[in-house]
Short mmCIF file of N, CA, C and O in Angstrom, two decimals:
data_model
loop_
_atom_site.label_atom_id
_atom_site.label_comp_id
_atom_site.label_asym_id
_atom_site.label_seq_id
_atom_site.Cartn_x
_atom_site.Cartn_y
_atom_site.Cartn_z
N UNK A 282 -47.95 -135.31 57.08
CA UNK A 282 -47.12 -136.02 56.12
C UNK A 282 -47.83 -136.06 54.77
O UNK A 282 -48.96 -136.54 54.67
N UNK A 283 -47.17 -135.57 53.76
CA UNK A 283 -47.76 -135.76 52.62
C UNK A 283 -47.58 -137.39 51.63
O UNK A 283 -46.53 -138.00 51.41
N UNK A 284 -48.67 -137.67 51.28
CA UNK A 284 -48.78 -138.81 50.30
C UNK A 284 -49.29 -138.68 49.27
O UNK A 284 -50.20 -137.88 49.09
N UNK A 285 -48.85 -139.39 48.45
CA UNK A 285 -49.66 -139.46 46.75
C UNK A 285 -50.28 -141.17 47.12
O UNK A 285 -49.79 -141.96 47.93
N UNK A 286 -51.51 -141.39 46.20
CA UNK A 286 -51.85 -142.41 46.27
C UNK A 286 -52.64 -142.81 44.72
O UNK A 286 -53.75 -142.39 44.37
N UNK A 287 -51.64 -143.84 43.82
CA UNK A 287 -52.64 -143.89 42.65
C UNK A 287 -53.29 -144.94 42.86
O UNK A 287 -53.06 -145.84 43.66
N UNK A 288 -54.21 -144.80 42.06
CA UNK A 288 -55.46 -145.72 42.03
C UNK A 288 -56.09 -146.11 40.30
O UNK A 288 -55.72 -145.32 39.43
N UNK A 289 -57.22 -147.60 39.75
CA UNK A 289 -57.39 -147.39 38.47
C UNK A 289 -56.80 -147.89 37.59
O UNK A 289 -57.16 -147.69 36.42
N UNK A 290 -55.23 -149.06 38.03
CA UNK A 290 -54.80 -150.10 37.45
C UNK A 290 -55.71 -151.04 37.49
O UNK A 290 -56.84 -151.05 37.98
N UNK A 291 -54.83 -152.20 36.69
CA UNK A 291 -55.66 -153.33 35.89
C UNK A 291 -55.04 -153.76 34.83
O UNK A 291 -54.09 -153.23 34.25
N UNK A 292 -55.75 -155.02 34.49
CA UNK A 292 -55.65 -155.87 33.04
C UNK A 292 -56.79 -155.24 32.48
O UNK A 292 -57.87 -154.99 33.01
N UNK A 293 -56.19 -154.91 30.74
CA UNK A 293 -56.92 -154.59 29.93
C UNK A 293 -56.42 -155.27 28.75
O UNK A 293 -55.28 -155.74 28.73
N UNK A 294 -57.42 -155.37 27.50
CA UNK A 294 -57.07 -156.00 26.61
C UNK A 294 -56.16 -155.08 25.50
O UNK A 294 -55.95 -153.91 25.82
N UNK A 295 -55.83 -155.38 24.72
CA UNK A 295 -55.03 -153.86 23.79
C UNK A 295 -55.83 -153.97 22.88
O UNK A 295 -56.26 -154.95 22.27
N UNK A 296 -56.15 -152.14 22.76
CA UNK A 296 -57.24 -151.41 22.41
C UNK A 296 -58.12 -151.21 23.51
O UNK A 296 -59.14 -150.56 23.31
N UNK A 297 -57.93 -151.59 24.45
CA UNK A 297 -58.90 -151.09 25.67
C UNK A 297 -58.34 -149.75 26.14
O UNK A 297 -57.48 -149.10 25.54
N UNK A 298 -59.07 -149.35 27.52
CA UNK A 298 -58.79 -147.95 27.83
C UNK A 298 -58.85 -148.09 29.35
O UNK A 298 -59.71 -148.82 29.84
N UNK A 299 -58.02 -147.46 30.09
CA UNK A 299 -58.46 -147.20 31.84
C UNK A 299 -58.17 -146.07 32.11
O UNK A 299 -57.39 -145.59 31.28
N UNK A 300 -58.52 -145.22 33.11
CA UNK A 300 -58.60 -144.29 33.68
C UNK A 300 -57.75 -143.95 35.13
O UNK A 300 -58.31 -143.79 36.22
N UNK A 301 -56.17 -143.85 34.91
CA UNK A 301 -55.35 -143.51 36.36
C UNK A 301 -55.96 -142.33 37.21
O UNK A 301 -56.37 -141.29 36.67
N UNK A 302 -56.00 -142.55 38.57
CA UNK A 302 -55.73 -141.60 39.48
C UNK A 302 -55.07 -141.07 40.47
O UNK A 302 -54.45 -141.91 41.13
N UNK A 303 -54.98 -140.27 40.74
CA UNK A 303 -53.56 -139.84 41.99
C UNK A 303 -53.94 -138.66 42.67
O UNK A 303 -53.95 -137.51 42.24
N UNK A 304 -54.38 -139.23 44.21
CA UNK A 304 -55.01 -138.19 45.09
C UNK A 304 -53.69 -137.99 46.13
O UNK A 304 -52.99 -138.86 46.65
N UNK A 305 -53.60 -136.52 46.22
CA UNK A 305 -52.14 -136.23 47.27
C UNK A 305 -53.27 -135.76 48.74
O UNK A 305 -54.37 -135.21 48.71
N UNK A 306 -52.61 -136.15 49.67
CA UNK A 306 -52.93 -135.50 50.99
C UNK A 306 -52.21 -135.36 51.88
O UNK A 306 -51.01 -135.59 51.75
N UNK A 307 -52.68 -134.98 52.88
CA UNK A 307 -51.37 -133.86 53.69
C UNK A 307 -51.62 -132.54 53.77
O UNK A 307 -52.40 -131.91 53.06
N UNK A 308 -50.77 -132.03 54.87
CA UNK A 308 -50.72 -130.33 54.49
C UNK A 308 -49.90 -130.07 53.60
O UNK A 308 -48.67 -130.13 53.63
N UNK A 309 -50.76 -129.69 52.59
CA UNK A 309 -49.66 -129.08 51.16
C UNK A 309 -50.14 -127.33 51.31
O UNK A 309 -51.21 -126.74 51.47
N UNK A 310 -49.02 -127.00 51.18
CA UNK A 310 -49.52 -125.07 50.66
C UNK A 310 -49.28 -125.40 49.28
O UNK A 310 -48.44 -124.50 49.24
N UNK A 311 -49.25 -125.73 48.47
CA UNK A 311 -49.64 -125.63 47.19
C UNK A 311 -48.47 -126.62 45.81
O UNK A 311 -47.31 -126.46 45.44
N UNK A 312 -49.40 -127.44 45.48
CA UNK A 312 -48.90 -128.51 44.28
C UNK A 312 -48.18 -127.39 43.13
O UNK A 312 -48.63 -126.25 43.11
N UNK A 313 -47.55 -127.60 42.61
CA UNK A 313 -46.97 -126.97 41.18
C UNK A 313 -47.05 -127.77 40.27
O UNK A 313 -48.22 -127.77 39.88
N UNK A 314 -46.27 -128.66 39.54
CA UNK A 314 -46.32 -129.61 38.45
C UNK A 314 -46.72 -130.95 38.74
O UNK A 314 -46.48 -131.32 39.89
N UNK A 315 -47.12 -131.54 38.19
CA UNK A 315 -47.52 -132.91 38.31
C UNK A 315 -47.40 -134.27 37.15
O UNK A 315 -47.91 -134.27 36.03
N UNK A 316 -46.69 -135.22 37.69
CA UNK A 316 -46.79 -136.18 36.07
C UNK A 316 -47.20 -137.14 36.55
O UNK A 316 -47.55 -137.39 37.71
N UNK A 317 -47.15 -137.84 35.45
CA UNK A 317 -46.96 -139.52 35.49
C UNK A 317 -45.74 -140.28 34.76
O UNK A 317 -45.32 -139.98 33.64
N UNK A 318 -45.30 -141.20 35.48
CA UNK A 318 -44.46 -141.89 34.65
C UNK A 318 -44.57 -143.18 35.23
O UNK A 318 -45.15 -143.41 36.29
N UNK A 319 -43.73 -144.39 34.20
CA UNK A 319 -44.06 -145.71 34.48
C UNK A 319 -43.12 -146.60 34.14
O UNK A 319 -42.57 -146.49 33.04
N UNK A 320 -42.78 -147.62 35.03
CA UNK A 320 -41.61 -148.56 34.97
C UNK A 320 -41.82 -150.21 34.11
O UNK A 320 -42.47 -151.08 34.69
N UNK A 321 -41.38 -150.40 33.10
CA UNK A 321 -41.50 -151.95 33.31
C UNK A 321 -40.12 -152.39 34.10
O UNK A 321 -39.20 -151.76 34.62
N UNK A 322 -40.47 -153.93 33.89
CA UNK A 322 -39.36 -154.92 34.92
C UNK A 322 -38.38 -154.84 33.78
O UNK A 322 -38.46 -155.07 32.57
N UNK A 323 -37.19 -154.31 34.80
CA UNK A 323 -35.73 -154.48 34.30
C UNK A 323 -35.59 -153.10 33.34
O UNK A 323 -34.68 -153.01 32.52
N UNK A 324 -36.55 -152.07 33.54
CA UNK A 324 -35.78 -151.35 32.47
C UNK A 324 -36.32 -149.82 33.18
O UNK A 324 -37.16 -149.73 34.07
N UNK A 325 -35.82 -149.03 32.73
CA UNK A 325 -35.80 -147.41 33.07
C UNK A 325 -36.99 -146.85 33.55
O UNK A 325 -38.03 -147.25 33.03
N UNK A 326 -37.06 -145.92 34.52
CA UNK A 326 -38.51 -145.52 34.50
C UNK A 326 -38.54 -144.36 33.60
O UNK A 326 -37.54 -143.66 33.45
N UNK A 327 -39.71 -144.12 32.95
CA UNK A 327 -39.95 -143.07 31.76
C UNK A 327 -41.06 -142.06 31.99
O UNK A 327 -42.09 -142.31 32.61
N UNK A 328 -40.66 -140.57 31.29
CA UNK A 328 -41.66 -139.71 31.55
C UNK A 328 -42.93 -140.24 30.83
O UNK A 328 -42.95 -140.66 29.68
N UNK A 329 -43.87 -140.18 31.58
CA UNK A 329 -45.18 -140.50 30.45
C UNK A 329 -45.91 -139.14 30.01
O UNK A 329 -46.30 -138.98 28.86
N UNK A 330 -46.11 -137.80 31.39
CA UNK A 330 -46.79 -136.98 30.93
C UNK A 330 -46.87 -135.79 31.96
O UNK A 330 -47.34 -136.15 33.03
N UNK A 331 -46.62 -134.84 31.92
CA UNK A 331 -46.82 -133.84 32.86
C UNK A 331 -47.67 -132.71 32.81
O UNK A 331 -47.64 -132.20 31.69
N UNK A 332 -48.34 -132.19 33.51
CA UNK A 332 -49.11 -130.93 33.66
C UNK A 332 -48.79 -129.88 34.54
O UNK A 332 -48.05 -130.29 35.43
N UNK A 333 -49.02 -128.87 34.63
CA UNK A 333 -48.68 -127.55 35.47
C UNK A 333 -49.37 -127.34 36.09
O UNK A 333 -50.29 -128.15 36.14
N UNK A 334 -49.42 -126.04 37.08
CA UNK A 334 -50.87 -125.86 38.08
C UNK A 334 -51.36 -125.37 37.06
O UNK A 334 -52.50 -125.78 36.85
N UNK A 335 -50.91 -124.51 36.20
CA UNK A 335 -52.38 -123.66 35.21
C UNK A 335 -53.08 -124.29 34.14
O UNK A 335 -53.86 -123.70 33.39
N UNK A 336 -52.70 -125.85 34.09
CA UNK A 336 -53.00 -126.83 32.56
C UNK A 336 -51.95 -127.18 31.47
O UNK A 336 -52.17 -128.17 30.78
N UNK A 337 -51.14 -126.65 31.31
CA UNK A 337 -49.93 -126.44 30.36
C UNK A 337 -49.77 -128.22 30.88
O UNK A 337 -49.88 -128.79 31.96
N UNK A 338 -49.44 -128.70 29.37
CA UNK A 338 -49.44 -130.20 29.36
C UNK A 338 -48.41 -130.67 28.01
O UNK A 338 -48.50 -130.38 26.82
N UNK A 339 -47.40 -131.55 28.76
CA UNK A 339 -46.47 -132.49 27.50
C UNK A 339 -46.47 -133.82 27.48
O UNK A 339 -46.76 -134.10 28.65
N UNK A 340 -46.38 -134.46 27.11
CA UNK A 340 -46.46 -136.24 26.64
C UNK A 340 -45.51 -136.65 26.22
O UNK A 340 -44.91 -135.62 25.93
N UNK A 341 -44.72 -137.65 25.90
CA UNK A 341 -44.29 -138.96 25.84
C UNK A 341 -44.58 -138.87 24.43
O UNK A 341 -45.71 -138.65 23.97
N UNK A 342 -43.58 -139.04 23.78
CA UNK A 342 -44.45 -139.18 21.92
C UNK A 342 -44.97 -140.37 21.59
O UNK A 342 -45.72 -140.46 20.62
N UNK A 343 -44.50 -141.87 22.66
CA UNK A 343 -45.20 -142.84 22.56
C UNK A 343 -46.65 -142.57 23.20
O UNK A 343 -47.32 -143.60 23.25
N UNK A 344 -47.07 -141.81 23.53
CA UNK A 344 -48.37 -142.04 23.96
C UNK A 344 -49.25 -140.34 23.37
O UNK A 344 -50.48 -140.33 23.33
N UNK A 345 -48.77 -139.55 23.13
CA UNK A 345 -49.39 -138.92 22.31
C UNK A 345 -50.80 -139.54 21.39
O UNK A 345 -51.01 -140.57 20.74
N UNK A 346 -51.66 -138.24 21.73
CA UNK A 346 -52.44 -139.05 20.53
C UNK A 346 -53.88 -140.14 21.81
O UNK A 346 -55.11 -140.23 21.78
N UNK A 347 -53.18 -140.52 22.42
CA UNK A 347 -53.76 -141.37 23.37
C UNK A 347 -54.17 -141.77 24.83
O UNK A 347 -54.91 -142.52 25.48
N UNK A 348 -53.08 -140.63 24.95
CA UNK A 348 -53.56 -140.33 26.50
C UNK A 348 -53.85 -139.30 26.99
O UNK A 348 -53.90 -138.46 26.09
N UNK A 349 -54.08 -138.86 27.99
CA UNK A 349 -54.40 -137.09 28.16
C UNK A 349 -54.13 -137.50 29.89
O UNK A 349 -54.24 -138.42 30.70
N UNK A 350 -53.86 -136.56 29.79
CA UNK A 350 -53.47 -136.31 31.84
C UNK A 350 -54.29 -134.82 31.74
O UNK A 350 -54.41 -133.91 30.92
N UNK A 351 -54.78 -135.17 33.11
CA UNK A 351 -55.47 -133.67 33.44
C UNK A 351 -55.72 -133.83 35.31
O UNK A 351 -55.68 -134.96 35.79
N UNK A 352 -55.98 -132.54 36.29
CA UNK A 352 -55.96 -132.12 37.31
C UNK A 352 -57.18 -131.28 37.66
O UNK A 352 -57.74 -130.36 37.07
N UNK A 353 -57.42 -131.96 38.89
CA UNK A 353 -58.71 -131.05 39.72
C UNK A 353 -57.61 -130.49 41.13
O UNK A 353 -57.14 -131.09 42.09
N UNK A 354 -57.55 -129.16 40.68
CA UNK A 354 -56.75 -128.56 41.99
C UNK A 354 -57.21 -127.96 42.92
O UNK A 354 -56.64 -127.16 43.67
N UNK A 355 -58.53 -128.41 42.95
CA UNK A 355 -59.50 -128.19 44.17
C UNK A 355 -59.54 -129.40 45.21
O UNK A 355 -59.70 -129.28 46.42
N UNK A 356 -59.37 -130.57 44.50
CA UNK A 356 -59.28 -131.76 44.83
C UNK A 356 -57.91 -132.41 45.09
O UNK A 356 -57.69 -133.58 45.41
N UNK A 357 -57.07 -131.46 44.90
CA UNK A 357 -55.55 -132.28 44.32
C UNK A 357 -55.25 -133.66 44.03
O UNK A 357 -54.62 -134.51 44.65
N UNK A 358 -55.76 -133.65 43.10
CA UNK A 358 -56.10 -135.13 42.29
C UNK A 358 -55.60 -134.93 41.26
O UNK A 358 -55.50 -133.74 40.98
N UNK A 359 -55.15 -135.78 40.38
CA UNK A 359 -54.37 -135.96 39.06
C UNK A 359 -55.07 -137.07 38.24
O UNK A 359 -55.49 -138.11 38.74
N UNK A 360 -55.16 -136.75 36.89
CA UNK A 360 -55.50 -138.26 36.35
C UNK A 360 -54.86 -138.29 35.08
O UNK A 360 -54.31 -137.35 34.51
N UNK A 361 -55.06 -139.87 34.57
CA UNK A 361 -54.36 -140.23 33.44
C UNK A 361 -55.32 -140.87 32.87
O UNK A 361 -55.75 -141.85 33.49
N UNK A 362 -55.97 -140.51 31.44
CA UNK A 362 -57.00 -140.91 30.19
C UNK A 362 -56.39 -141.48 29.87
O UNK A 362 -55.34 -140.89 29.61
N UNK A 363 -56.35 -143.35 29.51
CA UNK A 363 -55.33 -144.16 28.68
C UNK A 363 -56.59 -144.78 27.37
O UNK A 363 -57.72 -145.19 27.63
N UNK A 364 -56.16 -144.71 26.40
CA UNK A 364 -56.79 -144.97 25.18
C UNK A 364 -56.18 -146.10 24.32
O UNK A 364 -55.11 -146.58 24.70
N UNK A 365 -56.61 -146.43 23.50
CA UNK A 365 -56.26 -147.54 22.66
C UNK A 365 -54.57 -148.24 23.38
O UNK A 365 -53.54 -147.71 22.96
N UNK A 366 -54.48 -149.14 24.18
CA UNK A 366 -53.88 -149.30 24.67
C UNK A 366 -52.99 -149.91 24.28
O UNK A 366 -53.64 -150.88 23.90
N UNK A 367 -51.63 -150.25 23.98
CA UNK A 367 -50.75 -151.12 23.15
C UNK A 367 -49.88 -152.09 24.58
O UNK A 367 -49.61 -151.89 25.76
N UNK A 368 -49.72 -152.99 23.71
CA UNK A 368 -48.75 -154.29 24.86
C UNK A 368 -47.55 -153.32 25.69
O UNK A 368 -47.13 -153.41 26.85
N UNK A 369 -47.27 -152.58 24.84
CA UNK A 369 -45.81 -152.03 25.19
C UNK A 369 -45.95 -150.99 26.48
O UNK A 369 -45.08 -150.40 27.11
N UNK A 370 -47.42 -151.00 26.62
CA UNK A 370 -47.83 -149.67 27.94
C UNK A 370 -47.78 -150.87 29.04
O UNK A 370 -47.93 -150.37 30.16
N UNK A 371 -47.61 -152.24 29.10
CA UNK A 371 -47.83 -152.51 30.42
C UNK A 371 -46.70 -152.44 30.92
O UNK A 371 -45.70 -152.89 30.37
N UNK A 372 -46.68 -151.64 32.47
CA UNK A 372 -45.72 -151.49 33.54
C UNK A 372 -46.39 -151.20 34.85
O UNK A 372 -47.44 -151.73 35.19
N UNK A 373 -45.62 -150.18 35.68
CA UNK A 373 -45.68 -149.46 36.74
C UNK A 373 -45.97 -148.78 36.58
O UNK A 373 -45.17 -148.34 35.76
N UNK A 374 -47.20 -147.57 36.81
CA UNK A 374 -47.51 -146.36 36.82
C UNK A 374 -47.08 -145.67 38.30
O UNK A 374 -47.33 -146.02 39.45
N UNK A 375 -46.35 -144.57 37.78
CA UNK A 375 -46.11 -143.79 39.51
C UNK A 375 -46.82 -142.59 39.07
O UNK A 375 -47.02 -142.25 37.90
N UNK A 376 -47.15 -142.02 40.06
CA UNK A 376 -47.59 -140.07 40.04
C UNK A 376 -46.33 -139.78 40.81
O UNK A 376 -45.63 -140.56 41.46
N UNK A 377 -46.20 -138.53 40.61
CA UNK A 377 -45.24 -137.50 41.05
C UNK A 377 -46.10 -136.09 40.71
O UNK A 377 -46.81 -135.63 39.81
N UNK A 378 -45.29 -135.51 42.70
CA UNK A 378 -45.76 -133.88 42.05
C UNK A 378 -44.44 -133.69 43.09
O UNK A 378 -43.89 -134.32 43.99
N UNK A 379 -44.28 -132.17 42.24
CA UNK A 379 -43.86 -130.97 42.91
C UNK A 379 -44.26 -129.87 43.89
O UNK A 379 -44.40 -128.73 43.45
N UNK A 380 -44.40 -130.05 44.88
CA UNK A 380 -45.14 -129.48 45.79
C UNK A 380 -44.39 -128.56 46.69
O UNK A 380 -43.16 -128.55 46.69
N UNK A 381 -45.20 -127.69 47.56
CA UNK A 381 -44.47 -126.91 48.83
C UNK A 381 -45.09 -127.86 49.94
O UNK A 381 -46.31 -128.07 49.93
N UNK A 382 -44.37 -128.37 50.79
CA UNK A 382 -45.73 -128.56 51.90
C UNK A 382 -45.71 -127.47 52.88
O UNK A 382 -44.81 -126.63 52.93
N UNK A 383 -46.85 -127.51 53.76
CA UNK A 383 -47.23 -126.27 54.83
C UNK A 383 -46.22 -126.21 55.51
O UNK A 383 -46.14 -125.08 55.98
N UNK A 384 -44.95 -127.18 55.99
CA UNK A 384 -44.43 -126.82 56.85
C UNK A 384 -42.54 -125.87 56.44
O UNK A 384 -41.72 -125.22 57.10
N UNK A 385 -42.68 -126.36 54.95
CA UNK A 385 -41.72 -125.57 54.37
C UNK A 385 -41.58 -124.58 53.01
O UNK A 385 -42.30 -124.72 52.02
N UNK A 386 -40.59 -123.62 53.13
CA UNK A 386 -40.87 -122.78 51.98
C UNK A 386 -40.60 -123.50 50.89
O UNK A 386 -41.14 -123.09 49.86
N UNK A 387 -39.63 -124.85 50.77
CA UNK A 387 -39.06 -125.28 50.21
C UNK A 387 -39.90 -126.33 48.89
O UNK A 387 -40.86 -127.02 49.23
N UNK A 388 -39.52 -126.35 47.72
CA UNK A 388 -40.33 -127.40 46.95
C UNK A 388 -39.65 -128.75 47.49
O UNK A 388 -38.57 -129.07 48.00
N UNK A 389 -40.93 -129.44 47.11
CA UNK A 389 -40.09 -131.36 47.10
C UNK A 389 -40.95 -131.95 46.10
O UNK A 389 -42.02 -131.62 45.59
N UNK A 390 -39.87 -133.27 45.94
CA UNK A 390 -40.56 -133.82 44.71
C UNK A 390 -40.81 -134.87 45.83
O UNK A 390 -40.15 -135.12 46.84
N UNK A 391 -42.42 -135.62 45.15
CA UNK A 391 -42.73 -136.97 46.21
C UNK A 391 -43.34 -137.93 45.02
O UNK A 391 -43.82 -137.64 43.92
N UNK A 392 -43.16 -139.08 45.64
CA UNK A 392 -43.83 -140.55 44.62
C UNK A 392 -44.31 -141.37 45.02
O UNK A 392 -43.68 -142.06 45.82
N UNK A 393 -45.80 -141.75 44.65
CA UNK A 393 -47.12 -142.22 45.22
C UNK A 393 -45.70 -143.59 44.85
O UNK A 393 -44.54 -143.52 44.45
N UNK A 394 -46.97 -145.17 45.40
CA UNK A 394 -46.21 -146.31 45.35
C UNK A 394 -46.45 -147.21 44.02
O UNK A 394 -46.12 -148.37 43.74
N UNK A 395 -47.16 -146.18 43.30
CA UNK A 395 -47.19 -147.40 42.09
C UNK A 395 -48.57 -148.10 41.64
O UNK A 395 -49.11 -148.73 42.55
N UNK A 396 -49.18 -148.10 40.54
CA UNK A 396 -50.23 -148.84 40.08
C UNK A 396 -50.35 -149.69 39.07
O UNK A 396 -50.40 -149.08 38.00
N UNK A 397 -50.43 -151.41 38.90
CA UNK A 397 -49.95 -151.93 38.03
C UNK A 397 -50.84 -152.10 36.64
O UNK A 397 -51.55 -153.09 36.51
N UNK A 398 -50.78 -151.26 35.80
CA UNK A 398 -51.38 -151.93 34.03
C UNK A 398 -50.43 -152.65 33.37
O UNK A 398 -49.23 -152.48 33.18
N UNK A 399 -51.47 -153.78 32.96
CA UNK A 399 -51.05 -155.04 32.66
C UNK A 399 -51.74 -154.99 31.29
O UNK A 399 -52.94 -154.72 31.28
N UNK A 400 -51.06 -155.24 30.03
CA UNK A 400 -52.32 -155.35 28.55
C UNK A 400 -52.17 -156.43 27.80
O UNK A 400 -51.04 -156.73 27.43
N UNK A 401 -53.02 -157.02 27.51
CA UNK A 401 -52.92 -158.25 26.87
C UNK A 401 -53.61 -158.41 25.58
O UNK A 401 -54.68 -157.89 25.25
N UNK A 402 -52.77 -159.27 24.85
CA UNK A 402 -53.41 -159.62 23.71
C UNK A 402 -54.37 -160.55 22.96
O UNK A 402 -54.62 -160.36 21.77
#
């Protein structure tokens, strides 16, 4: 069975910085794209940032500038660089990837359960 699991939430102050992670396991034959995105209460969940298997990377224009997502695909691990942090980033962080798993040819999309950043002023 495949799982995502993020990790690396927290309270931070704004202008602080944390470091998301998102380790998948399972039999995967092979991850393809990978993001992050994040929910507050009562309102939409939003793309924050995606990467490819080869590095190819887009952002969120609110967070441009400030965050960076990057991947160890040796590790199938994902992470999220959060930088100068503003009130308006606290929510839900989810990972998502696009994956094959071993037992089908088929892609699926899957979603770890969530990591909470909280920022305060």
């Amino acid at each position: 069975q495949v799982q995502l699991v993020e990790s690396g939430g927290g309270l931070v102050q704004a202008g602080g910085s944390l470091r998301l992670s998102c380790a998948a396991s399972g039999t995967i034959f092979r991850i393809n794209a990978m993001g992050w995105y994040r929910q507050a209460p009562g309102k939409q969940r939003d793309l924050v940032a995606t990467i490819t298997s080869g590095g190819s990377t887009n952002y969120a224009d609110s967070v441009k500038g400030r965050f960076t997502i990057s991947r160890d695909n040796a590790k199938n691990t994902m992470y999220l660089q959060m930088n100068s942090l503003k009130l308006e980033d606290t929510a839900v962080y989810y990972c998502n990837a696009r994956l094959l798993p071993a037992s089908t040819p088929d892609e699926y999309s899957y979603w770890g359960q969530g990591t909470q950043v909280t920022v305060s002023s």
